[in-house]
Coordinates of C-alpha atoms in Angstrom, one line a residue:
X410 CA 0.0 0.0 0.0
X411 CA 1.0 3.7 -0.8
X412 CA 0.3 7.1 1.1
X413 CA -1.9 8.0 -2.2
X414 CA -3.7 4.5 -1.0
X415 CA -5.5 6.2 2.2
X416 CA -9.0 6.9 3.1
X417 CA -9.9 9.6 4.5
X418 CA -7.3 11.4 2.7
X419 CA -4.6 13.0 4.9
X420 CA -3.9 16.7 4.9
X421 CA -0.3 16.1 4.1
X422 CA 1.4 13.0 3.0
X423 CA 5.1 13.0 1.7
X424 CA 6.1 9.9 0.5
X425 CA 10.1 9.0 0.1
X426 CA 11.6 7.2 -2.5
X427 CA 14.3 4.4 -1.3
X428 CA 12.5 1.7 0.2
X429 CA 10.8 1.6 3.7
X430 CA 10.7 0.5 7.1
X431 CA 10.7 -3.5 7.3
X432 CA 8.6 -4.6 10.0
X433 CA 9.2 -8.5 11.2
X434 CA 9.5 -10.7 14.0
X435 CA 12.5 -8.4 15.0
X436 CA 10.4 -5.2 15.0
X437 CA 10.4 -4.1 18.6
X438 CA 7.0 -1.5 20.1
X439 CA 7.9 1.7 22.9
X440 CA 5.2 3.2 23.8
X441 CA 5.4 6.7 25.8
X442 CA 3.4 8.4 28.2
X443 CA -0.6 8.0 27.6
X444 CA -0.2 5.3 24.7
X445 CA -0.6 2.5 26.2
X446 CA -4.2 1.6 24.8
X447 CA -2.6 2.3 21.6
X448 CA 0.5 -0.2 22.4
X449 CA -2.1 -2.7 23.3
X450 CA -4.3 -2.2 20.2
X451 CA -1.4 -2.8 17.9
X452 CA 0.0 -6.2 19.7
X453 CA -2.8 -7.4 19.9
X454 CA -5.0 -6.2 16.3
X455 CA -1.9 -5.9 14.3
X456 CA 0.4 -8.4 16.0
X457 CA -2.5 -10.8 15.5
X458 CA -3.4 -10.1 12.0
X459 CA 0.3 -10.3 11.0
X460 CA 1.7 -13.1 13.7
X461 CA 4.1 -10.6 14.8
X462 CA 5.3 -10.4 18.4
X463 CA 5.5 -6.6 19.1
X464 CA 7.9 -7.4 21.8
X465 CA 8.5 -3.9 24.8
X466 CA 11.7 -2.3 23.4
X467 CA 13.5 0.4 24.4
X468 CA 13.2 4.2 23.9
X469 CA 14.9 5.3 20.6
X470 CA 16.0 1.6 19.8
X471 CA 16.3 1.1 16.1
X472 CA 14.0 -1.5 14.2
X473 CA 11.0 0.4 16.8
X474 CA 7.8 1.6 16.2
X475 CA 7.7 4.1 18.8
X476 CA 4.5 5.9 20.1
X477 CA 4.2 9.7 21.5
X478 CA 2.5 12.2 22.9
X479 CA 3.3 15.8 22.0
X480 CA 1.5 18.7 23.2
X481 CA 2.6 20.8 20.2
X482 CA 0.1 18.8 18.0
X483 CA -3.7 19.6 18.1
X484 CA -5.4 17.0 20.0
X485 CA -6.6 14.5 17.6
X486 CA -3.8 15.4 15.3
X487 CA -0.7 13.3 14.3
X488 CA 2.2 13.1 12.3
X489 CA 3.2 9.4 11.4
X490 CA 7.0 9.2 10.3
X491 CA 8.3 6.2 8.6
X492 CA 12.4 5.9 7.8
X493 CA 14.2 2.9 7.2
X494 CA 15.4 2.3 10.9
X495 CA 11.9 2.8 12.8
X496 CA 8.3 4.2 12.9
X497 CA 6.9 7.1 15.2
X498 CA 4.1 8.0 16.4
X499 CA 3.3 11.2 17.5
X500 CA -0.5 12.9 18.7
X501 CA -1.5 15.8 20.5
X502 CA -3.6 13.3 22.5
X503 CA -3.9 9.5 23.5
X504 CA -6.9 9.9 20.5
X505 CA -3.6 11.4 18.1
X506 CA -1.4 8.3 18.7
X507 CA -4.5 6.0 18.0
X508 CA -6.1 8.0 14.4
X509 CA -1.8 7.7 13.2
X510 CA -1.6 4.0 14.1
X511 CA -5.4 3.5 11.8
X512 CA -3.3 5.1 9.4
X513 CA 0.0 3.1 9.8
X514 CA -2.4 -0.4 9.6
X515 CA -3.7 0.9 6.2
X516 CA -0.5 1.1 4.9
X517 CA 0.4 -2.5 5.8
X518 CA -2.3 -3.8 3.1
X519 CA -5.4 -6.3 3.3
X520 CA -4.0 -8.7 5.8
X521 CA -3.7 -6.1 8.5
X522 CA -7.3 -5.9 8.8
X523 CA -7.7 -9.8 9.4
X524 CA -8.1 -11.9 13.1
X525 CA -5.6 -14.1 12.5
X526 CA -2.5 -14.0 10.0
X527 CA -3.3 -16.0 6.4
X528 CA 0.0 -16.4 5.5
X529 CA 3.4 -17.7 6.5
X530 CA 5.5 -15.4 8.9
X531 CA 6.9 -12.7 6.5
X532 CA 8.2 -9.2 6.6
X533 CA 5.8 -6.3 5.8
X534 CA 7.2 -3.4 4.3
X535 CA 6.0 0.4 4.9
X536 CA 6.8 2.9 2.5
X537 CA 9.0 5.7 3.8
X538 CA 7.4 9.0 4.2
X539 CA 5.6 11.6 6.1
X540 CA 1.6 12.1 7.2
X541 CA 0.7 15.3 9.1
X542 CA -2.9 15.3 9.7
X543 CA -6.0 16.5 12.1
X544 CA -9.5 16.1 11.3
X545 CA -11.4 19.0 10.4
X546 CA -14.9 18.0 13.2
X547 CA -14.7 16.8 16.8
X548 CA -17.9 15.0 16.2
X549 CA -17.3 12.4 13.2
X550 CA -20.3 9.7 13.8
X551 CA -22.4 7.2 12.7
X552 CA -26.2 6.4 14.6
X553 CA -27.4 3.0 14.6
X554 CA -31.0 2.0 15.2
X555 CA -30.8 -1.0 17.0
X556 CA -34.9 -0.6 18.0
X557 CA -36.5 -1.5 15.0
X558 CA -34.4 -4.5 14.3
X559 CA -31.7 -5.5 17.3
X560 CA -28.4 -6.1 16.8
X561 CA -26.7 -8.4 19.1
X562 CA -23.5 -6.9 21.5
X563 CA -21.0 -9.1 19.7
X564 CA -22.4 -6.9 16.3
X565 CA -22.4 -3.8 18.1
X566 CA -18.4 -4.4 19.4
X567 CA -18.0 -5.1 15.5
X568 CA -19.5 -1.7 14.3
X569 CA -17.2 0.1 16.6
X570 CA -14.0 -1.8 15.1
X571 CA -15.4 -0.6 11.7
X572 CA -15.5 3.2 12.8
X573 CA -12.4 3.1 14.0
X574 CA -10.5 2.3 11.1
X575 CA -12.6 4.7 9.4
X576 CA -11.5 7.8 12.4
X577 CA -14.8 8.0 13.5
X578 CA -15.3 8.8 16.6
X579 CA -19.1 9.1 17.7
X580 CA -21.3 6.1 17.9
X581 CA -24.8 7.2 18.6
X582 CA -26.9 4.5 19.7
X583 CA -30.7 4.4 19.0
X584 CA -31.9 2.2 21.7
X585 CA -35.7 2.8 22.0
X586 CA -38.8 3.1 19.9
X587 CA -41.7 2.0 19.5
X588 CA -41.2 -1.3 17.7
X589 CA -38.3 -2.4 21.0
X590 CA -36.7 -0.9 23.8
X591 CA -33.1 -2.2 23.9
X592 CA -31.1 -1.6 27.7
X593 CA -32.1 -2.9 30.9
X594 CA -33.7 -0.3 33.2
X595 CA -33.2 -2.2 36.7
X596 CA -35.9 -0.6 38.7
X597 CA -38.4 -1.0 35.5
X598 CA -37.9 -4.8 34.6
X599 CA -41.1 -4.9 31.9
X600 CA -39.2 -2.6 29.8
X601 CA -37.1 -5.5 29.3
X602 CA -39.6 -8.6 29.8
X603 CA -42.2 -6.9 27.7
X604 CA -41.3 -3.5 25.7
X605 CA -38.0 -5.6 24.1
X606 CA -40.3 -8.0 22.3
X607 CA -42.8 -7.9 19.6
X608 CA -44.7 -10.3 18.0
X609 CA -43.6 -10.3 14.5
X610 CA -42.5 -7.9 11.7
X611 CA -43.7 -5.8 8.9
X612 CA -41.2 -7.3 5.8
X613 CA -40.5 -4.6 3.6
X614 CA -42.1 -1.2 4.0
X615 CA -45.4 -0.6 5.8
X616 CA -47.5 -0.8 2.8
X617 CA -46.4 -4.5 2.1
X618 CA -48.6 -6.9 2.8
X619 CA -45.7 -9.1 3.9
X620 CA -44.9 -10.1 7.5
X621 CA -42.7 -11.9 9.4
X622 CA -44.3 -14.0 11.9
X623 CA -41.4 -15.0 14.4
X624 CA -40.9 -13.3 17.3
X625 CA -38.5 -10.7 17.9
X626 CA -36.3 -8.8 20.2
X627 CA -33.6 -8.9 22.9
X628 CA -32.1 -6.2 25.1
X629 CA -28.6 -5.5 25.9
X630 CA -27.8 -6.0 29.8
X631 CA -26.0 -3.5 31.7
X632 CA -22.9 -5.0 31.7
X633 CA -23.3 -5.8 28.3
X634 CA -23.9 -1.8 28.0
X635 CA -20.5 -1.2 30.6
X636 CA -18.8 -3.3 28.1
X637 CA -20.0 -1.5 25.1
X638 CA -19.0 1.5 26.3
X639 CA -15.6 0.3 27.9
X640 CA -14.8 -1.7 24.3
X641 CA -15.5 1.8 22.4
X642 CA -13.5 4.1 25.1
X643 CA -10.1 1.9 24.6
X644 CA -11.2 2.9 20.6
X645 CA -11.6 6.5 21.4
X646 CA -15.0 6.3 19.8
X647 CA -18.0 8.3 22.4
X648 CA -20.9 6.4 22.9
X649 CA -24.0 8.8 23.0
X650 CA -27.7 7.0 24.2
X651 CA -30.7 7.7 22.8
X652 CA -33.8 7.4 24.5
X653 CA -36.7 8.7 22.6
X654 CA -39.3 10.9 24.6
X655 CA -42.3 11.9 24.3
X656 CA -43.0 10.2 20.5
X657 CA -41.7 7.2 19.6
X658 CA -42.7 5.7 23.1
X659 CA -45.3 2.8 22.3
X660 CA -43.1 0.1 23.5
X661 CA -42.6 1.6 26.9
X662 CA -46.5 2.2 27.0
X663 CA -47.1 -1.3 26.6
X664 CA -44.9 -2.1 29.0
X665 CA -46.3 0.5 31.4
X666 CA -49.9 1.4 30.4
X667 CA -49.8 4.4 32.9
X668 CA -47.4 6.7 30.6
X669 CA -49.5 6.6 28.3
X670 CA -53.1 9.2 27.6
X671 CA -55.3 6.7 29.6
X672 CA -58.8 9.2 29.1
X673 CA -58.0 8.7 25.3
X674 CA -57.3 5.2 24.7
X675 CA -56.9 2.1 26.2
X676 CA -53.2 1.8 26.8
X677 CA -53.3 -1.4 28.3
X678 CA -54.5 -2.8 25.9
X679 CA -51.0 -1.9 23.0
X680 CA -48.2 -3.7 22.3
X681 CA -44.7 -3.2 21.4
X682 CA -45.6 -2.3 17.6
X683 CA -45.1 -4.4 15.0
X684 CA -45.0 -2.1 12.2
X685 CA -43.6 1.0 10.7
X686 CA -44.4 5.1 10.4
X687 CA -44.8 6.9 13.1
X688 CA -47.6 5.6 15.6
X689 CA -50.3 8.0 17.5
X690 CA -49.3 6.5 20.8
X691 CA -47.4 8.8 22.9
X692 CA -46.5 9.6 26.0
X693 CA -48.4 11.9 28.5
X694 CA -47.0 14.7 29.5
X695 CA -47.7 13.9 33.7
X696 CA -45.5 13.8 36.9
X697 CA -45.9 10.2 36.6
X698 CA -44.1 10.2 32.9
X699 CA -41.5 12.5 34.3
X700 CA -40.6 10.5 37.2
X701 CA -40.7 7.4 35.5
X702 CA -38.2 9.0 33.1
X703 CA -36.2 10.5 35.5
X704 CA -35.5 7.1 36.8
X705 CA -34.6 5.7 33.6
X706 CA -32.4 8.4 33.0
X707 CA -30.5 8.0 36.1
X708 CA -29.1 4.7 35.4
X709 CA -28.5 5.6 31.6
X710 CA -26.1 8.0 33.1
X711 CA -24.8 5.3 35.0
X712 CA -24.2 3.5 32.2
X713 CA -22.8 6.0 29.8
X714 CA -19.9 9.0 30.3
X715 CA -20.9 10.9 27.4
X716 CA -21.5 14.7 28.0
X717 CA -24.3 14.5 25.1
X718 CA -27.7 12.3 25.8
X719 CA -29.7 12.0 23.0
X720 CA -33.4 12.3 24.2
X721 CA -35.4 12.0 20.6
X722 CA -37.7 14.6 20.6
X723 CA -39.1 14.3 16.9
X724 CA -42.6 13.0 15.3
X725 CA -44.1 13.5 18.2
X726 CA -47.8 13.4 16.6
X727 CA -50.4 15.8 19.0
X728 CA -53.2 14.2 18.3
X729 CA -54.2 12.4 21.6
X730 CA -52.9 15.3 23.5
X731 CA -55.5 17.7 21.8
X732 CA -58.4 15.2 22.4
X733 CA -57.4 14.7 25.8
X734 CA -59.3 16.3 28.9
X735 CA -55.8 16.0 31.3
X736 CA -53.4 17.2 28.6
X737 CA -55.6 20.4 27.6
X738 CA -55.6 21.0 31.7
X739 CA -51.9 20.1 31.8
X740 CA -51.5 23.1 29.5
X741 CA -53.7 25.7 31.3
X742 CA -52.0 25.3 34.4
X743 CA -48.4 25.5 33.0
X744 CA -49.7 29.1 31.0
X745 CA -48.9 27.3 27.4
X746 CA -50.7 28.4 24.2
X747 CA -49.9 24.9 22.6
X748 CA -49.1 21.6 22.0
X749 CA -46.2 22.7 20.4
X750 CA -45.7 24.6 23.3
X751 CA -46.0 21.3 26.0
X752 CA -43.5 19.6 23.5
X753 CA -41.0 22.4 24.1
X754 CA -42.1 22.3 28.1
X755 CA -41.6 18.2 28.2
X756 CA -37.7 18.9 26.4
X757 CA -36.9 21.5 28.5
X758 CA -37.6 19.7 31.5
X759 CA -35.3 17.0 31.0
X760 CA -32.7 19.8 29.5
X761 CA -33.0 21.2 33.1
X762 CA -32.5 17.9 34.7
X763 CA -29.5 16.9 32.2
X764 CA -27.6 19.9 32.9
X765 CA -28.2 19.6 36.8
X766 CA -26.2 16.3 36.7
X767 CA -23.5 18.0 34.3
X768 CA -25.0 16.4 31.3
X769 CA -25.9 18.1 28.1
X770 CA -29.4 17.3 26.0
X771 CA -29.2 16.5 22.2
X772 CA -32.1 16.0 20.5
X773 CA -33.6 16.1 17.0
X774 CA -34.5 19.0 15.1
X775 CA -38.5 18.9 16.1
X776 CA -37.3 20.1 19.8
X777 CA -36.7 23.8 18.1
X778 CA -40.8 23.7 18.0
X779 CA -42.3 25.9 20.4
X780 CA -38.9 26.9 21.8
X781 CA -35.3 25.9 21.7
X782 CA -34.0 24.3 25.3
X783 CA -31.2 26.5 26.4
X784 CA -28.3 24.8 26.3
X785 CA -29.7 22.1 24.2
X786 CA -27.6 20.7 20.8
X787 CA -29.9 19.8 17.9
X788 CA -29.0 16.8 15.3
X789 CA -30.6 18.3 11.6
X790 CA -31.9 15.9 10.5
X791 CA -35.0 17.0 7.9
X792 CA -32.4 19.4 6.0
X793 CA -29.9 21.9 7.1
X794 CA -32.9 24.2 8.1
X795 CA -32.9 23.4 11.6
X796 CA -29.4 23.1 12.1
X797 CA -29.2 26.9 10.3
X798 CA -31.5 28.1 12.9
X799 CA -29.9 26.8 15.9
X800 CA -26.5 27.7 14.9
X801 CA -28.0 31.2 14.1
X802 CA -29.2 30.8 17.6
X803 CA -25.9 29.9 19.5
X804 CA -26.5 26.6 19.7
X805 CA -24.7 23.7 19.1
X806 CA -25.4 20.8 15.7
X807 CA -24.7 17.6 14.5
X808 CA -25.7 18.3 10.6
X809 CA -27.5 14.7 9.5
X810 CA -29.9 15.7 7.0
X811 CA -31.7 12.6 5.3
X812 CA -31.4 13.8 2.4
X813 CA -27.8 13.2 2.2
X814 CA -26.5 11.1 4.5
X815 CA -29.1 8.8 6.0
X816 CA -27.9 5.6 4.7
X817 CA -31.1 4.2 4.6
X818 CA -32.0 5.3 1.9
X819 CA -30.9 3.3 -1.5
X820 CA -28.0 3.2 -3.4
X821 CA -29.1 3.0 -6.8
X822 CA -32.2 3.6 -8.5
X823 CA -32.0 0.2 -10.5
X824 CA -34.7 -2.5 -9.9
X825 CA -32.6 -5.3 -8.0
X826 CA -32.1 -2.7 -4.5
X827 CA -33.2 -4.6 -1.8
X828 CA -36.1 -3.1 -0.5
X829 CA -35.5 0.9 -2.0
X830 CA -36.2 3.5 0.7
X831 CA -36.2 7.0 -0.3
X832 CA -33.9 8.9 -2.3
X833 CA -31.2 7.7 -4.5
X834 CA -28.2 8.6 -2.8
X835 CA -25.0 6.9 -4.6
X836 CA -21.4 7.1 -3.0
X837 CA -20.7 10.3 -4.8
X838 CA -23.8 12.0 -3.2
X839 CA -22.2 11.3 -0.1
X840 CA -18.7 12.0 -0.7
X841 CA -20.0 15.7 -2.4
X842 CA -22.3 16.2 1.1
X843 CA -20.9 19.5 2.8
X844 CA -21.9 20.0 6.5
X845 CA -21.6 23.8 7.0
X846 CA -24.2 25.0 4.7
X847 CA -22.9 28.4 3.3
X848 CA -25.9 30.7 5.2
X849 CA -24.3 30.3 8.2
X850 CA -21.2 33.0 9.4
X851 CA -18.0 32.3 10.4
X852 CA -18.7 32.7 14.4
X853 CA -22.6 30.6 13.5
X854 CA -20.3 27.7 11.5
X855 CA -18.0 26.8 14.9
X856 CA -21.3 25.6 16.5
X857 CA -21.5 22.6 13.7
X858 CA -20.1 19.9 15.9
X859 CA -20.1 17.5 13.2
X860 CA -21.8 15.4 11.1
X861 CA -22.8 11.9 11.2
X862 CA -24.2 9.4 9.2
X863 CA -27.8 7.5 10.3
X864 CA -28.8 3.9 9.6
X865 CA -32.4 3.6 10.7
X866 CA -33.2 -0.6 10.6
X867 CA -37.1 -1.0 9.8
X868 CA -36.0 -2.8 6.6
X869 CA -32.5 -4.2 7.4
X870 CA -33.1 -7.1 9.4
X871 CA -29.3 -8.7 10.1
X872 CA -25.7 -7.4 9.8
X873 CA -25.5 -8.5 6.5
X874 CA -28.1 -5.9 5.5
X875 CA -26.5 -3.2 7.9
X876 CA -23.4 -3.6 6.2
X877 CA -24.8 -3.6 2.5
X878 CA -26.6 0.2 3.1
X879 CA -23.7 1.4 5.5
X880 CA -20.2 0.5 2.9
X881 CA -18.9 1.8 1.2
X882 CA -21.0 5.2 2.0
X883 CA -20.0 5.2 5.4
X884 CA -16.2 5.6 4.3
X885 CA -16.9 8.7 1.8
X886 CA -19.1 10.2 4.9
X887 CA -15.7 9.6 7.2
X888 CA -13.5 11.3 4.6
X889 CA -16.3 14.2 4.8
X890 CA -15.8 14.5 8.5
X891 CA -12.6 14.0 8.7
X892 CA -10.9 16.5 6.0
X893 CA -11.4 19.7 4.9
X894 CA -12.7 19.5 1.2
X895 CA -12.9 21.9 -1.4
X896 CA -16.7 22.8 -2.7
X897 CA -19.0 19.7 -3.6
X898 CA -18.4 20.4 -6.9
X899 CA -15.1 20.7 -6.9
X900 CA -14.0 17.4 -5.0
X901 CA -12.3 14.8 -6.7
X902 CA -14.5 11.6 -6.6
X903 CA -12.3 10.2 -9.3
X904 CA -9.4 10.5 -7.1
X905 CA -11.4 8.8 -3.9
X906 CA -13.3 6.4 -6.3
X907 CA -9.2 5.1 -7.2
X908 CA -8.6 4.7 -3.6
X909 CA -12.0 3.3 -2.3
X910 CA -10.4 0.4 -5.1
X911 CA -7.6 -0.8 -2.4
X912 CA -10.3 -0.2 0.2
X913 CA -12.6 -2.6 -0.9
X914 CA -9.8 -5.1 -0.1
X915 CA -9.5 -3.8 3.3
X916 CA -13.3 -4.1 3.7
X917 CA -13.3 -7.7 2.0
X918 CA -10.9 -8.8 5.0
X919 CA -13.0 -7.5 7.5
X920 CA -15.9 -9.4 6.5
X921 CA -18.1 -6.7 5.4
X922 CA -21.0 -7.3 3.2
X923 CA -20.9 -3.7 1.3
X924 CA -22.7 -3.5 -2.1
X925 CA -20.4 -4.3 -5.0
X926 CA -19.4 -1.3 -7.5
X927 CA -21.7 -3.4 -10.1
X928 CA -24.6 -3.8 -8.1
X929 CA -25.8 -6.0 -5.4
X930 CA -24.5 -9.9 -5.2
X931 CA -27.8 -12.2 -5.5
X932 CA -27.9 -12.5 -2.1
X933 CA -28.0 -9.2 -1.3
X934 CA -31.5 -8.8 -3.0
X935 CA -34.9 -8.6 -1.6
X936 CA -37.3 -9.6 -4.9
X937 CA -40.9 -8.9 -4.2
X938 CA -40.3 -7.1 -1.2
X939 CA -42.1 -3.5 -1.2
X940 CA -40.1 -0.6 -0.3
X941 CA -41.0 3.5 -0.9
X942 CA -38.9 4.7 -3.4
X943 CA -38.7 8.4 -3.7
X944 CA -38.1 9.8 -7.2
X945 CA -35.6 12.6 -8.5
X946 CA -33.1 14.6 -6.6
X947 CA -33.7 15.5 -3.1
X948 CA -34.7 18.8 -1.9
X949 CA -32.0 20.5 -0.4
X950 CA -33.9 22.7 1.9

């Protein structure tokens, strides 16, 4: 592999002519100050990958990969320096040291991204040279909805491997809805024995007339949570929950008919739903829903570090509140005009109650209606709009709009995609998506955190299917976060399409099922499965 081999791009890469750095049984690993997750990464990911021992060395020895620290380097920056008689190392951060070594395991080739070496012990050759780089976002992400269809930990542990080597470093973690609530709530065990399980399935979008009749569900255990969590720390990926409040709440309301609008419907009588859209079936806006929250909340932050909770916040339909005799009171007494209004009140609450525990609230771009929380961050994701407006505002975004980057939505607008969602939104689209829409100033654009890609699951029902909407999109979307590009129009697909060539075999090694340049493999199709396919370009509002 070459430095012109690398994805995402590097700021600056000098490569030298005269061979390389031979790394072999010999090759010896020192590891400075603040590295040592690093040190352990390598022994054990590339040291496994390429039998190689890895053995401690000593400071300065030749024949050393050596790992730093500097403070003169920007946080997440490195600069990876590769001469015949070693390899360094050095980040402004323990994050630094870990984004250069991702970049030193590309330039070993395929076989670096295996479990187990494939091939008889032999040296591996890096090419001499210089890369000096820093990534242009602090939030560089990918959300995974792991409601509507669940993934199981040991997939979950995977998907942070595979945003690692792609320097991202935000896994945002859909983890309730109404079709499954995913994470063990100790002092509320139905959300677990009931809310985590449905019936059956919708197969294909919620117009087919095709359902899957097995059972399904599962939840992730606290420990398997504390492991989550731990696993994606020593990656320096953040985990951020989401818990969706007050829409998207049927399968807690089944589980616990009381959060519910009991004067509107019979809430005991719902169950985890089995289909897709959004459902009328939201929570009320009581002290009973509050506390009940409050409760969950407390051992989410338990369970998760992360400055940023995610609390949902959008399609919250206000049907059931309008026709309801204790809602319509609800918002006399707390002086509101509107629903819209008691939306805004119900955010700001648990905005209040986030920041009281030194927690910040993220939500979706609906939480701007009837009132922005202060302090709250907003993920945009129905356009830019939203973002625009609370950037304009002083508050922070995470730009996701779906008409770009949620990866849901198909590839291609031939007949064999498996179960077409929504626009057509092809690798270029993705690599030509620009997070910092132009309306915004100077001082307005520094409160775009990031961006981040979303992968919503109604029709993706295993890994294999995750994997085929996710790659190889996911990697132009980390090559968007990462550097700074010129205009969309002016970036150079042909140039990333050349290296997303040597990627594929990086990808191939790593077991991921990512649709094929040509089209999808015949296993990768859904025939006869209904989807809702959205025709010509998307609005880019």
């Amino acid at each position: 592999m070459t430095f012109e081999q690398l994805i995402p791009a590097p700021a600056r890469a000098e490569e030298h002519s005269g061979g390389g750095f031979v790394l072999d049984a010999a090759t010896t690993l020192w590891a400075g100050a603040g590295t040592e997750g690093t040190e352990r990464w390598l022994r054990g990911t590339l040291g496994g990958a390429l039998r190689l021992p890895l053995a401690p060395g000593a400071e300065g020895a030749p024949g050393s990969v050596s790992l730093r620290v500097d403070g003169d380097l920007e946080a997440e920056a490195y600069r990876l320096t590769v001469a015949a008689d070693g390899v360094e190392i050095r980040g402004g951060s323990p994050a630094g040291v870990f984004w250069g070594a991702q970049t030193l395991r590309q330039l070993l080739g395929p076989d670096a991204f295996r479990r187990a070496a494939v091939r008889p012990e032999q040296e591996r050759v890096v090419p001499a040279g210089v890369v000096e780089d820093a990534p242009r976002f602090g939030w560089r992400g990918m959300m995974l909805d792991v409601a509507r269809h669940f993934m199981p930990k040991e997939g979950v542990l995977r998907y942070l491997d595979l945003l690692a080597a792609h320097k991202l470093n935000v896994f945002h973690f859909h983890l309730t809805d109404d079709q499954g609530w995913r994470v063990e709530i100790k002092r509320y065990p139905k959300l677990t024995e009931v809310a985590s399980w449905r019936s059956r399935t919708k197969w294909g979008h919620r117009a087919s007339e095709l359902w899957d009749e097995k059972p399904h569900g599962g939840f992730y255990t606290q420990d398997d949570i504390r492991e989550i969590v731990a696993y994606a720390d020593s990656l320096h990926i953040t985990v951020v929950p989401e818990i969706d409040v007050p829409g998207h709440s049927q399968a807690a309301i089944a589980a616990y008919p009381e959060l519910g609008n009991t004067d509107v419907i019979d809430t005991a009588a719902l169950g985890v739903w089995d289909s897709w859209g959004v459902t009328p079936n939201v929570l009320a806006p009581s002290d009973t829903t509050l506390r009940f929250y409050e409760g969950v909340f407390e051992e989410v932050l338990d369970m998760f570090p992360s400055t940023f909770i995610h609390v949902g916040g959008d399609e919250c339909p206000k049907e059931q509140w309008k026709d309801s005799a204790a809602v319509q009171e609800r918002i006399e007494q707390l002086g509101l005009s509107n629903e819209d209004e008691l939306q805004s009140w119900f955010i700001r609450h648990f905005d209040k109650w986030l920041s009281a525990r030194g927690r910040r609230l993220i939500g979706w771009d609906e939480i701007l209606e009837g009132g922005l929380a202060e302090g709250a961050a907003v993920s945009s994701w129905r356009g830019y709009g939203g973002g625009i407006a609370a950037a304009q505002a002083g508050h922070d975004v995470v730009m996701c709009p779906e008409q770009h980057v949620y990866l849901d939505h198909r590839q291609h607008g031939g007949p064999d995609e498996p179960v077409p969602i929504g626009f057509v939104r092809t690798l270029e689209d993705v690599y030509r998506f620009e997070p910092v829409p132009g309306d915004l100033t100077a001082a307005e654009a520094e409160h775009v955190l990031g961006t981040q890609a979303n992968v919503w699951t109604e029709v993706m029902e295993y890994h294999g299917r995750v994997d085929y909407q996710v790659f190889p999109r996911l990697a132009a979307l980390a090559e968007v976060a990462w550097r700074t590009l010129p205009a969309p129009a002016e970036r150079d697909f042909a140039d990333f399409e050349r290296r997303m060539t040597a990627h594929y075999a990086r990808l191939d090694a790593l077991g991921v099922d990512y649709r094929p340049p040509g089209g999808p493999l015949p296993w990768q199709k859904r025939p006869g499965v209904l989807g809702r396919p959205i025709e010509g370009a998307p609005p880019n509002v």
